[in-house]
PDB file of C-alpha atoms in Angstrom:
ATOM      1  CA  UNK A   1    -155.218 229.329 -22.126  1.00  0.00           C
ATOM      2  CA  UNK A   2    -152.018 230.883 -20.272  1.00  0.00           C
ATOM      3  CA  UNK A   3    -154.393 232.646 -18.117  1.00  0.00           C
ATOM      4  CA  UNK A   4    -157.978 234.499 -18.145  1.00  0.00           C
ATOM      5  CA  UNK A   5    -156.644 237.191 -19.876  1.00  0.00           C
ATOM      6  CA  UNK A   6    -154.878 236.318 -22.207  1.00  0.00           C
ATOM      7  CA  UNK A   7    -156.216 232.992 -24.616  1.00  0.00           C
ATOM      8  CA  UNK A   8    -153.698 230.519 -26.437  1.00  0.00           C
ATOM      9  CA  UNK A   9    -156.459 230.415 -29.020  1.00  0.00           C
ATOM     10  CA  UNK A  10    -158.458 232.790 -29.693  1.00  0.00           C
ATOM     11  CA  UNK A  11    -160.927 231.100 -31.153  1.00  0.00           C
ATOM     12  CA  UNK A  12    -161.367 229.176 -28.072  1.00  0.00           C
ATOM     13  CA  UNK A  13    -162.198 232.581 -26.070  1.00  0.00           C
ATOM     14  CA  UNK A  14    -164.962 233.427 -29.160  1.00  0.00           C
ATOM     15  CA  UNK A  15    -166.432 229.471 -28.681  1.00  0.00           C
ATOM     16  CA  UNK A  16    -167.033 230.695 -24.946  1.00  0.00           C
ATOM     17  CA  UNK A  17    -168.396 233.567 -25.199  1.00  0.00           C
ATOM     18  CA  UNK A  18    -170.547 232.978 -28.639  1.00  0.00           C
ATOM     19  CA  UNK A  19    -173.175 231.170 -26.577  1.00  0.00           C
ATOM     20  CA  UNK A  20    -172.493 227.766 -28.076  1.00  0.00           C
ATOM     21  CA  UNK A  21    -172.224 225.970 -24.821  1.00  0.00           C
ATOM     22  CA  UNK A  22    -170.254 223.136 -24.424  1.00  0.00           C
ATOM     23  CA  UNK A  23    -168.712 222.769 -27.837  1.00  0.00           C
ATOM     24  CA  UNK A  24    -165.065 223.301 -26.605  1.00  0.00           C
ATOM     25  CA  UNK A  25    -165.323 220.348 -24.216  1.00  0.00           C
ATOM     26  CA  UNK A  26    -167.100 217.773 -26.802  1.00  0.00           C
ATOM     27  CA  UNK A  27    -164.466 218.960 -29.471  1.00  0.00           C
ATOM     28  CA  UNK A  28    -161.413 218.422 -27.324  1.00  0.00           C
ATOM     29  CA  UNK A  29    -159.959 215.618 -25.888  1.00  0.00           C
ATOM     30  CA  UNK A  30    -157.347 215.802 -22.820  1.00  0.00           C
ATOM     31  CA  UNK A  31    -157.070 211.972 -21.869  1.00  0.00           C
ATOM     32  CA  UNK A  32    -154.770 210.450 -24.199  1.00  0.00           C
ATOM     33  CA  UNK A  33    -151.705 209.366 -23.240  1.00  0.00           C
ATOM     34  CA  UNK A  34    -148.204 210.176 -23.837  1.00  0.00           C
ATOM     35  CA  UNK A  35    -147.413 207.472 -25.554  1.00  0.00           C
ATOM     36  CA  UNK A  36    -150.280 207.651 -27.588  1.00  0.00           C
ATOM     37  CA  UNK A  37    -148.878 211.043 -29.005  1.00  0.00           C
ATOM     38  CA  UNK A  38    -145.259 209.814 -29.401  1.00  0.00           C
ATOM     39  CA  UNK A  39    -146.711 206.852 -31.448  1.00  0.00           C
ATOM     40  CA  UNK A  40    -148.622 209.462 -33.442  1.00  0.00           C
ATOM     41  CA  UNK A  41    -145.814 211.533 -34.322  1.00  0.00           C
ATOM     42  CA  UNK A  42    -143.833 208.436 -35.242  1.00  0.00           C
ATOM     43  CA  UNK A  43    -146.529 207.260 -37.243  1.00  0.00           C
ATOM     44  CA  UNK A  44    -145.845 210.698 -39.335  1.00  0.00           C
ATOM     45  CA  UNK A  45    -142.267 210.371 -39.489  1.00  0.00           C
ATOM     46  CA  UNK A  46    -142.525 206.764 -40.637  1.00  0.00           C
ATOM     47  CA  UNK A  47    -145.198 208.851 -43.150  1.00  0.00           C
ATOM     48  CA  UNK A  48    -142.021 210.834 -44.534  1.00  0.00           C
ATOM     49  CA  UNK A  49    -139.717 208.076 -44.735  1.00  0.00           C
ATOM     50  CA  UNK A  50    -141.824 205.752 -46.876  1.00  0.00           C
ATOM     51  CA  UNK A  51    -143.104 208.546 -48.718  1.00  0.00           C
ATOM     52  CA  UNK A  52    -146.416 207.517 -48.455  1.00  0.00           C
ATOM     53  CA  UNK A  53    -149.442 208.505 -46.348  1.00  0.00           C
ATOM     54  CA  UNK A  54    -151.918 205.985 -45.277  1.00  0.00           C
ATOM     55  CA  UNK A  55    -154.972 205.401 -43.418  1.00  0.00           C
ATOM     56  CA  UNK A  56    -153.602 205.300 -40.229  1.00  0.00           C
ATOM     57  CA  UNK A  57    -151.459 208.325 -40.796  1.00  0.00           C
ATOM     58  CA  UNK A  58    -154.854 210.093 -40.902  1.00  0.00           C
ATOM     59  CA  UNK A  59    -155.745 209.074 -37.568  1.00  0.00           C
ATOM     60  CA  UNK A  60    -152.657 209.993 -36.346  1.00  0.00           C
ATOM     61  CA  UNK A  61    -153.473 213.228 -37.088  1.00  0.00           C
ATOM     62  CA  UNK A  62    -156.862 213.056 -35.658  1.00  0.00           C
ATOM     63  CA  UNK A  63    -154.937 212.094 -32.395  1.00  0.00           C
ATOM     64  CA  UNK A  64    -152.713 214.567 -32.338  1.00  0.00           C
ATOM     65  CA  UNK A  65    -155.803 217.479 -33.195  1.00  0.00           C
ATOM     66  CA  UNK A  66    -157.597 215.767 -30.474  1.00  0.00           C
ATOM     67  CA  UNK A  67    -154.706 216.595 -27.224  1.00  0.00           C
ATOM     68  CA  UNK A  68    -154.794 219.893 -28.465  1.00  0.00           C
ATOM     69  CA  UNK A  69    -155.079 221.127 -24.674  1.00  0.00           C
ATOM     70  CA  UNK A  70    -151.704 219.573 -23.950  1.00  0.00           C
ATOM     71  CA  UNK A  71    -150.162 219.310 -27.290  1.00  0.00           C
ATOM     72  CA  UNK A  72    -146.948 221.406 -27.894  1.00  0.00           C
ATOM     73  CA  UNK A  73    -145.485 221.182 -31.486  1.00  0.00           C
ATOM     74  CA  UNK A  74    -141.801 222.070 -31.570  1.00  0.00           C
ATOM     75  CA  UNK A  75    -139.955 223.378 -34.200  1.00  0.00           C
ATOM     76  CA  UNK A  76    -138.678 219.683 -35.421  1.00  0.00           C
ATOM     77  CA  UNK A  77    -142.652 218.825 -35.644  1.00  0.00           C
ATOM     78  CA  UNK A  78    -143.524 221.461 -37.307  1.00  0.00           C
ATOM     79  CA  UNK A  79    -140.773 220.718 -40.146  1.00  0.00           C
ATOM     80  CA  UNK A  80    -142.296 217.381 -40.474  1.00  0.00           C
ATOM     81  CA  UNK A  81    -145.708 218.118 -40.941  1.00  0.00           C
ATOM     82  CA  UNK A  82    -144.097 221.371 -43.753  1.00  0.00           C
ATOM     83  CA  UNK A  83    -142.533 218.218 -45.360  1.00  0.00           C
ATOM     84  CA  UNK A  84    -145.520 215.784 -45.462  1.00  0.00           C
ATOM     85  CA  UNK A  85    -147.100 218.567 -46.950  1.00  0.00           C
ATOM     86  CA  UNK A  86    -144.582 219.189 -49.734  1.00  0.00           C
ATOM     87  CA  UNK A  87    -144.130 215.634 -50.508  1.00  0.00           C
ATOM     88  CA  UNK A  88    -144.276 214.885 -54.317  1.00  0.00           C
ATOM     89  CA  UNK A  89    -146.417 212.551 -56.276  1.00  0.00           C
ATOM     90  CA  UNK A  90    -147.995 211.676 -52.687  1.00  0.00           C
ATOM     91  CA  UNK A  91    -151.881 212.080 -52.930  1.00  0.00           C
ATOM     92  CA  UNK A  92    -152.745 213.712 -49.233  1.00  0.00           C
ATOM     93  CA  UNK A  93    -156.676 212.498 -48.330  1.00  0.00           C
ATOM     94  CA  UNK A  94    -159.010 216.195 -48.589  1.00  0.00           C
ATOM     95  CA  UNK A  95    -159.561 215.632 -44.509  1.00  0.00           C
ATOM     96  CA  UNK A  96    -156.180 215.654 -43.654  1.00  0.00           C
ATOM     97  CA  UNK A  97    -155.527 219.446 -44.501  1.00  0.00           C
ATOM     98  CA  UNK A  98    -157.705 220.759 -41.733  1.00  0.00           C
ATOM     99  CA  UNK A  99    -155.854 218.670 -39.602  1.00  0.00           C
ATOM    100  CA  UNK A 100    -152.352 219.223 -40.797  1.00  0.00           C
ATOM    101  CA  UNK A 101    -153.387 223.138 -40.625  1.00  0.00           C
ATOM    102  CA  UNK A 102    -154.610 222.879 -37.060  1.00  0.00           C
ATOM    103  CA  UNK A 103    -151.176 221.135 -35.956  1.00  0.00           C
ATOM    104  CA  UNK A 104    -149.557 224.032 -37.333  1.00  0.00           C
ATOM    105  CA  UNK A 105    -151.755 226.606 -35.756  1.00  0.00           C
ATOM    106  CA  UNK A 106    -150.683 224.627 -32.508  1.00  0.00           C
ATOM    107  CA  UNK A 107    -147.421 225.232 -33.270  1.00  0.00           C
ATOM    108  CA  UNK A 108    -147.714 229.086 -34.102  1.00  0.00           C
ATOM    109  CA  UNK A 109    -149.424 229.912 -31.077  1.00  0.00           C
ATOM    110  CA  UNK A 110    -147.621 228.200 -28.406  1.00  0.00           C
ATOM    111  CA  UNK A 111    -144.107 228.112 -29.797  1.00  0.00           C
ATOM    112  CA  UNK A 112    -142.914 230.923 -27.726  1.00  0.00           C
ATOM    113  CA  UNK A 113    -140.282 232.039 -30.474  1.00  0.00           C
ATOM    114  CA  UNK A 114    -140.586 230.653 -34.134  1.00  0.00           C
ATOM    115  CA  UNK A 115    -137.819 231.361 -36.440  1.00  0.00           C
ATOM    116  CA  UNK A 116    -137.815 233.353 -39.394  1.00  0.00           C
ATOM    117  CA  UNK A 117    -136.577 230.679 -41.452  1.00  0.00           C
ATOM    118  CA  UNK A 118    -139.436 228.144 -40.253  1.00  0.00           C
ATOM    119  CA  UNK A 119    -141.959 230.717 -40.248  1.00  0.00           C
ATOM    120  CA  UNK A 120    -140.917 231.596 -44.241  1.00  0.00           C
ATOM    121  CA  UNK A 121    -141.088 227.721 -44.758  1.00  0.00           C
ATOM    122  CA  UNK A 122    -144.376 227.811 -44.030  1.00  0.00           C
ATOM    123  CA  UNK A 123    -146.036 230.435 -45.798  1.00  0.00           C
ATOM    124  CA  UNK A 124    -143.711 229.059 -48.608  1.00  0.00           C
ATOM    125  CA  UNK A 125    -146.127 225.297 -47.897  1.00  0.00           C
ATOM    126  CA  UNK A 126    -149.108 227.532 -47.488  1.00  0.00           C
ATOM    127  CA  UNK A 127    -148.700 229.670 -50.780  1.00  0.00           C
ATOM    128  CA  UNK A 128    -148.234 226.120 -52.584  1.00  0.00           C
ATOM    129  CA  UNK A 129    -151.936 224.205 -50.779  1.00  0.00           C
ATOM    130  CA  UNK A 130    -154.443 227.298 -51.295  1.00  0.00           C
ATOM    131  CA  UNK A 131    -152.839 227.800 -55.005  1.00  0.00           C
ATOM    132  CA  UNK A 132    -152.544 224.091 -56.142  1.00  0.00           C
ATOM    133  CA  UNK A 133    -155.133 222.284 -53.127  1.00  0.00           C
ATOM    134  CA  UNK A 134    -158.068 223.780 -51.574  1.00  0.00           C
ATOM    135  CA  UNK A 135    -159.823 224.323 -54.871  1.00  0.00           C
ATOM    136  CA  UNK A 136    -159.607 220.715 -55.598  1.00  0.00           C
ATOM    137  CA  UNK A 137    -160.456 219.728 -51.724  1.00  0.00           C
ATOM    138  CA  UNK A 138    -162.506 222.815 -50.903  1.00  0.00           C
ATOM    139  CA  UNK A 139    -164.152 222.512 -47.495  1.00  0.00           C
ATOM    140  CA  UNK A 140    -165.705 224.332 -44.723  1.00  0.00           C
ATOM    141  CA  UNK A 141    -162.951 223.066 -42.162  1.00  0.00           C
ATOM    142  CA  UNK A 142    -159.998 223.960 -44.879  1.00  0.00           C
ATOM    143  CA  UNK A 143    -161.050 227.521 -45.051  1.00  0.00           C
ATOM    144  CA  UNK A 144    -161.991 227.995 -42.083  1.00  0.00           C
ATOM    145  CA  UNK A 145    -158.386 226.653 -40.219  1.00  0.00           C
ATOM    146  CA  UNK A 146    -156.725 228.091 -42.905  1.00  0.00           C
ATOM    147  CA  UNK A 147    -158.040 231.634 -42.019  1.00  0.00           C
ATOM    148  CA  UNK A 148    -157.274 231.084 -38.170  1.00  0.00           C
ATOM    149  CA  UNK A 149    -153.528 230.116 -39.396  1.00  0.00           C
ATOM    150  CA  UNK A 150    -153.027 232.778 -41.688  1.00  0.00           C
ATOM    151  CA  UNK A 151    -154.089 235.119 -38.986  1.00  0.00           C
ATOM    152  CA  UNK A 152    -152.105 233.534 -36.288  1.00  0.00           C
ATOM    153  CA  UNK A 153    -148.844 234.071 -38.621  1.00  0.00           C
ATOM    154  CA  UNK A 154    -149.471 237.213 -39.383  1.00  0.00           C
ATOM    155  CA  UNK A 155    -149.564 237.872 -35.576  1.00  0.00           C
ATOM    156  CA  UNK A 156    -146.569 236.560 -35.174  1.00  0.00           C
ATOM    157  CA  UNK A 157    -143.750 239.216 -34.122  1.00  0.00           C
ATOM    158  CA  UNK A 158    -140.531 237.506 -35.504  1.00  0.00           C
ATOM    159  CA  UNK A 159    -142.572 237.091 -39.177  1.00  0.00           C
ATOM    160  CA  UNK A 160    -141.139 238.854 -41.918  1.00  0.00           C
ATOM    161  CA  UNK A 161    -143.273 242.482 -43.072  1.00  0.00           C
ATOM    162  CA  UNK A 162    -143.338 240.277 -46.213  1.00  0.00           C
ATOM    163  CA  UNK A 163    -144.724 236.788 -45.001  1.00  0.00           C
ATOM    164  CA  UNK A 164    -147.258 238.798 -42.457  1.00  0.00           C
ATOM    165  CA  UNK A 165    -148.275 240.632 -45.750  1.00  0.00           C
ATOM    166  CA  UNK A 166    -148.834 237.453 -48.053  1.00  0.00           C
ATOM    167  CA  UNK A 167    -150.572 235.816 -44.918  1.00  0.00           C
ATOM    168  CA  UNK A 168    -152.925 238.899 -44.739  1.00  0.00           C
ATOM    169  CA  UNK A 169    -153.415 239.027 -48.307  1.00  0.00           C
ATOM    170  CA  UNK A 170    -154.265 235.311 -49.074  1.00  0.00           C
ATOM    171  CA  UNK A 171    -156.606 235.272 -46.180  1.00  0.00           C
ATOM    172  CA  UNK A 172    -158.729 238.578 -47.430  1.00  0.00           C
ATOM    173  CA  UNK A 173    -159.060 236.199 -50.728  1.00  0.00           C
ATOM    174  CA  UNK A 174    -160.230 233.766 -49.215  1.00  0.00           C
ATOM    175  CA  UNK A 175    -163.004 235.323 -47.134  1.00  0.00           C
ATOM    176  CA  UNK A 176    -163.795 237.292 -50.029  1.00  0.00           C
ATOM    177  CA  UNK A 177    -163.856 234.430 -52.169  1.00  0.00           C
ATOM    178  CA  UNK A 178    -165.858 232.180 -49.424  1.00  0.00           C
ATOM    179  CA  UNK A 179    -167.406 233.416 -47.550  1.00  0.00           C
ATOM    180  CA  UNK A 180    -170.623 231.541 -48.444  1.00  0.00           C
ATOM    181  CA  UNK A 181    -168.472 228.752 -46.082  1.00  0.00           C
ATOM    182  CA  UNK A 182    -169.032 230.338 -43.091  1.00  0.00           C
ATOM    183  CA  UNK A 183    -171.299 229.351 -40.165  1.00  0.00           C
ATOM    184  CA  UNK A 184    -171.920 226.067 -42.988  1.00  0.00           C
ATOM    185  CA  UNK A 185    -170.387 223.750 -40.317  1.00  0.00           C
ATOM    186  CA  UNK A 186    -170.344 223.974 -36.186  1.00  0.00           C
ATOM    187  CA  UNK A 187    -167.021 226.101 -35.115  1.00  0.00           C
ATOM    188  CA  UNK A 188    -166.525 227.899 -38.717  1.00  0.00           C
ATOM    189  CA  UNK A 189    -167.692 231.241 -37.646  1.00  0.00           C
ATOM    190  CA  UNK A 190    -165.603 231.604 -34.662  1.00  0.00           C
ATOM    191  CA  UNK A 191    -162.197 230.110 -36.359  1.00  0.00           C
ATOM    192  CA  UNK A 192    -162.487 232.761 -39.422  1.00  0.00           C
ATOM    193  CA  UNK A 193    -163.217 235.646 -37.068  1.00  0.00           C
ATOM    194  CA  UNK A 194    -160.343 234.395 -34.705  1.00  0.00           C
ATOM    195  CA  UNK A 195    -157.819 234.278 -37.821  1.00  0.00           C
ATOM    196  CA  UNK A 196    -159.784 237.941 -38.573  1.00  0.00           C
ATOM    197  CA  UNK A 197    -159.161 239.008 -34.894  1.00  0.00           C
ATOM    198  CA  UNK A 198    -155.276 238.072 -35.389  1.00  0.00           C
ATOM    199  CA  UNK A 199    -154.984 239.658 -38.293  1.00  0.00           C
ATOM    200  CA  UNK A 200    -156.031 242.918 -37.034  1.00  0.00           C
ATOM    201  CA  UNK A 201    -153.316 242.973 -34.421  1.00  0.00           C
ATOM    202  CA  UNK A 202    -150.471 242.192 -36.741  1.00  0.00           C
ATOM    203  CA  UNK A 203    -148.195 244.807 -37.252  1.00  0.00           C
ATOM    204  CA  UNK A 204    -148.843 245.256 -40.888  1.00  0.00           C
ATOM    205  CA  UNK A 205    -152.275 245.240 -40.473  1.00  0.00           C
ATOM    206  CA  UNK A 206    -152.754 248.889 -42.434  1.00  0.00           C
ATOM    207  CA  UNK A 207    -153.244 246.635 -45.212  1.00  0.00           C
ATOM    208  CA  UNK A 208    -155.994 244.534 -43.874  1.00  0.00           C
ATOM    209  CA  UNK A 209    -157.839 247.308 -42.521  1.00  0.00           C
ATOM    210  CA  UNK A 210    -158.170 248.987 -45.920  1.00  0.00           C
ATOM    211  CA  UNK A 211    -159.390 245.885 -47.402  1.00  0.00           C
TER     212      UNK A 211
END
């Protein structure tokens, strides 16, 4: 959190207050080392490079989720994780969405300015997984960080009226479509209403309100 008052994550603030104890702490880890998250993002690039994703690309991503407390994806990161994403005739593992989803989430919400052109990139990579992926890899985690993301970019102030609105409209689908996911899985129910609580304070959020 920046400060009492104001939450990084929202979700975070709704796991505190939800009366689910000490799930933030056993869900988060804060110990691992630098170098263990430069060799993780390496491990990624080396991912794009080869064109391949492996096993141990997974758990690089399962590294990176877990310093999420002091994790900061930059804009270069971000890109990199957009390309993995879009790489073709690469099979990406069903578990590795949430994760790749989460990374960006990271990046949306303590980036203090994204660009419009990275921003655009990724609702571009997002339109592309829940039309062409989840259906195929449908999970509880998918939907439920994709909701939190979708919300978190709509929130965003530099977003385009037009990405905010795609971001709002794909996530309405999707809890209207699934909502039989949530409170399926430990930490569901407060990621969709976080994504819900972002949406609501977007800009554009006229739309979502009349859903």
């Amino acid at each position: 959190m920046a400060n009492q008052g104001h939450p990084i994550f929202l979700e975070d603030w709704l796991y505190q207050n939800s009366g689910i104890g000490d799930t933030i702490s056993s869900r988060k880890s804060s110990s691992l080392s630098a170098q263990a998250i430069i060799q993780a993002w390496t491990d990624l690039r080396d991912s794009l490079q080869s064109q391949s994703f492996e096993p141990h690309h997974l758990q690089s991503l399962k590294i990176l989720c877990g310093s999420q407390n002091v994790l900061y994806v930059a804009d270069p990161q971000a890109k990199l994780l957009l390309s993995i994403l879009s790489l073709p005739n690469v099979s990406l593992p069903p578990e590795s969405y949430p994760l790749f989803l989460r990374l960006l989430y990271i990046w949306v919400r303590k980036s203090s300015k994204q660009s419009l052109i990275m921003i655009d990139s990724t609702v571009e990579v997002l339109s592309d997984i829940f039309s062409e992926k989840f259906y195929i890899n449908k999970s509880s985690s998918f939907f439920s960080e994709g909701v939190l993301l979708l919300g978190a970019i709509s929130f965003v102030p530099s977003a385009s009226e037009k990405s905010k609105t795609f971001c709002l409209e794909l996530l309405c689908k999707l809890v209207e479509q699934e909502y039989q996911m949530i409170g399926v899985l430990e930490g569901v129910l407060p990621n969709v209403l976080g994504g819900i609580g972002y949406a609501l304070s977007s800009s554009v959020n006229a739309y979502f309100v009349s859903i």
